[in-house]
Amino acid sequence: MKAIIPVAGIGTRLRPHTYTQPKVLLNVAGKPILGHIIDKLVENSIKDILLVIGHLGEKIKSYTVSSYPDVNFEFIEQKEPLGLGHAVYLAREFFEKDDEVLIILGDTIFDFDLSKFLKSKFTTIGVKPVDDPRRFGVVLLDGDNFAKKLVEKPTQPESNLAIVGIYLIKNPKLLKESLEEVVEGEIKTRGEYQLTDALQIMLNKGEKIKVFEIDGWYDCGKPETLLDTNKFLLEKNGMNFRRLGKLENVLLIPPVYISPTSKIENSIIGPYTTVSDGVEISYSIIRNSIIGDDAKIQNALLESSIVGSGAVVKGDYKRVNIGDSSEVEFY
Ligand code: UTP
């Protein structure tokens, strides 16, 4: 089976990081987001992967090709991010003759039994009930658990089942035709060509679409969700003590990820902290944070922070000279 991963988006919600790094290469729990996804595909013997690249696409190309020599990658460029439907439309020649194709978004980490999902006999969409479905595509079901209607970002949602970004398509030819109808017919929702709209066309043409509820769905699209995902993955994977960096007078509060090429001294790190390659930290306390490659942190207290590659953070110690029973608060 082939997989398509659209990774051409600009990642505006994760600026300033995404000005220089593609979102999918941001490090979560010691690995780029895209690495977590590709590892899962490879575990399930999927080795033909097409990436729809755009913004900072060359970086994605060199990361994937050098990190996964055994995977057959193909790349297609989406020059303008006109929507997920448009990204998959550009990939149509890659899958149109196949019996099935898997589509998986580049900024979503899944922790579930993918092999079970892949066994489905029908076109299947990963879903999860959410409190506020207005930011998502949603699915309305008929009595037999098949989709009867799909709506992208509804203002008045009729269902709370959100589409979470993994799709198994059992009729790729019909998907291709439906995407052509959307893109060539200029059907846009909220200014973009939507994959959800193409799936609705498939439904209208008689395709049976099942849903598959996914609990382990971790969005990485915003700073808060990126940090939550980092926390979840570190909690799950614990701590790799065999390959820590150079540590001197350091207290680690697990779970943390510490790159073997980092250098930390006189500091307290953790819990829920990722320290990437080449990072140098001294005299600092850092928790619930992601520190990017080659960043330097000195004398700093950091919490819920994302520090970009090569960034420098220098803090300061306060001096006080206060008498008995005084009360001082620093913000
Ligand atoms: P998002 O909707 O999260 O868009 O895309 P984005 O650009 O990545 O982020 P924001 O909204 O600006 O913060 C979900 C997935 O679909 C891809 C993205 O790269 C991401 O993996 N995508 C989206 C495309 O490949 N092309 C598009 O035109 C839109």
PDB file of C-alpha atoms in Angstrom, residues 26-33 36 109 218-220 222-238 255-258 269-276 286-291 304-306:
ATOM      1  CA  LEU A  26       9.840  20.291  14.838  1.00  0.00           C
ATOM      2  CA  ASN A  27      11.212  17.973  17.487  1.00  0.00           C
ATOM      3  CA  VAL A  28       8.749  16.237  19.799  1.00  0.00           C
ATOM      4  CA  ALA A  29      10.094  13.797  22.387  1.00  0.00           C
ATOM      5  CA  GLY A  30      13.424  13.470  20.586  1.00  0.00           C
ATOM      6  CA  LYS A  31      12.235  13.067  16.989  1.00  0.00           C
ATOM      7  CA  PRO A  32      10.688  15.278  14.308  1.00  0.00           C
ATOM      8  CA  ILE A  33       6.886  15.006  14.090  1.00  0.00           C
ATOM      9  CA  HIS A  36       7.045   9.619  14.387  1.00  0.00           C
ATOM     10  CA  ILE A 109       0.836  11.828  15.608  1.00  0.00           C
ATOM     11  CA  TYR A 218      -2.103  14.004  19.087  1.00  0.00           C
ATOM     12  CA  ASP A 219      -2.271  17.255  17.194  1.00  0.00           C
ATOM     13  CA  CYS A 220       0.950  19.228  16.801  1.00  0.00           C
ATOM     14  CA  LYS A 222      -0.283  24.860  17.869  1.00  0.00           C
ATOM     15  CA  PRO A 223       2.290  25.608  20.588  1.00  0.00           C
ATOM     16  CA  GLU A 224       0.012  24.235  23.350  1.00  0.00           C
ATOM     17  CA  THR A 225      -0.817  21.032  21.466  1.00  0.00           C
ATOM     18  CA  LEU A 226       2.836  20.541  20.479  1.00  0.00           C
ATOM     19  CA  LEU A 227       3.833  20.723  24.159  1.00  0.00           C
ATOM     20  CA  ASP A 228       0.953  18.411  25.170  1.00  0.00           C
ATOM     21  CA  THR A 229       2.049  15.877  22.553  1.00  0.00           C
ATOM     22  CA  ASN A 230       5.655  16.155  23.749  1.00  0.00           C
ATOM     23  CA  LYS A 231       4.432  15.459  27.289  1.00  0.00           C
ATOM     24  CA  PHE A 232       2.321  12.493  26.257  1.00  0.00           C
ATOM     25  CA  LEU A 233       5.085  10.852  24.193  1.00  0.00           C
ATOM     26  CA  LEU A 234       7.718  11.346  26.888  1.00  0.00           C
ATOM     27  CA  GLU A 235       5.357   9.870  29.469  1.00  0.00           C
ATOM     28  CA  LYS A 236       4.772   6.888  27.223  1.00  0.00           C
ATOM     29  CA  ASN A 237       8.388   6.274  26.260  1.00  0.00           C
ATOM     30  CA  GLY A 238       9.914   7.077  29.649  1.00  0.00           C
ATOM     31  CA  PRO A 255      10.317  11.815  31.845  1.00  0.00           C
ATOM     32  CA  VAL A 256      12.732  13.755  29.680  1.00  0.00           C
ATOM     33  CA  TYR A 257      14.543  13.283  26.386  1.00  0.00           C
ATOM     34  CA  ILE A 258      18.174  14.374  26.454  1.00  0.00           C
ATOM     35  CA  ILE A 269      15.706  19.483  33.690  1.00  0.00           C
ATOM     36  CA  GLY A 270      12.195  18.049  33.614  1.00  0.00           C
ATOM     37  CA  PRO A 271       9.653  16.779  33.798  1.00  0.00           C
ATOM     38  CA  TYR A 272       8.371  16.673  30.184  1.00  0.00           C
ATOM     39  CA  THR A 273      11.355  18.280  28.539  1.00  0.00           C
ATOM     40  CA  THR A 274      13.015  17.525  25.211  1.00  0.00           C
ATOM     41  CA  VAL A 275      16.630  18.639  24.806  1.00  0.00           C
ATOM     42  CA  SER A 276      17.705  18.278  21.172  1.00  0.00           C
ATOM     43  CA  ILE A 286      13.581  23.890  32.596  1.00  0.00           C
ATOM     44  CA  ARG A 287      10.297  21.999  32.644  1.00  0.00           C
ATOM     45  CA  ASN A 288       7.570  21.082  30.162  1.00  0.00           C
ATOM     46  CA  SER A 289       9.539  22.503  27.236  1.00  0.00           C
ATOM     47  CA  ILE A 290      11.105  21.702  23.885  1.00  0.00           C
ATOM     48  CA  ILE A 291      14.626  22.981  23.283  1.00  0.00           C
ATOM     49  CA  SER A 304       5.960  25.586  28.781  1.00  0.00           C
ATOM     50  CA  SER A 305       8.508  27.006  26.342  1.00  0.00           C
ATOM     51  CA  ILE A 306       9.557  26.175  22.808  1.00  0.00           C
TER      52      ILE A 306
END
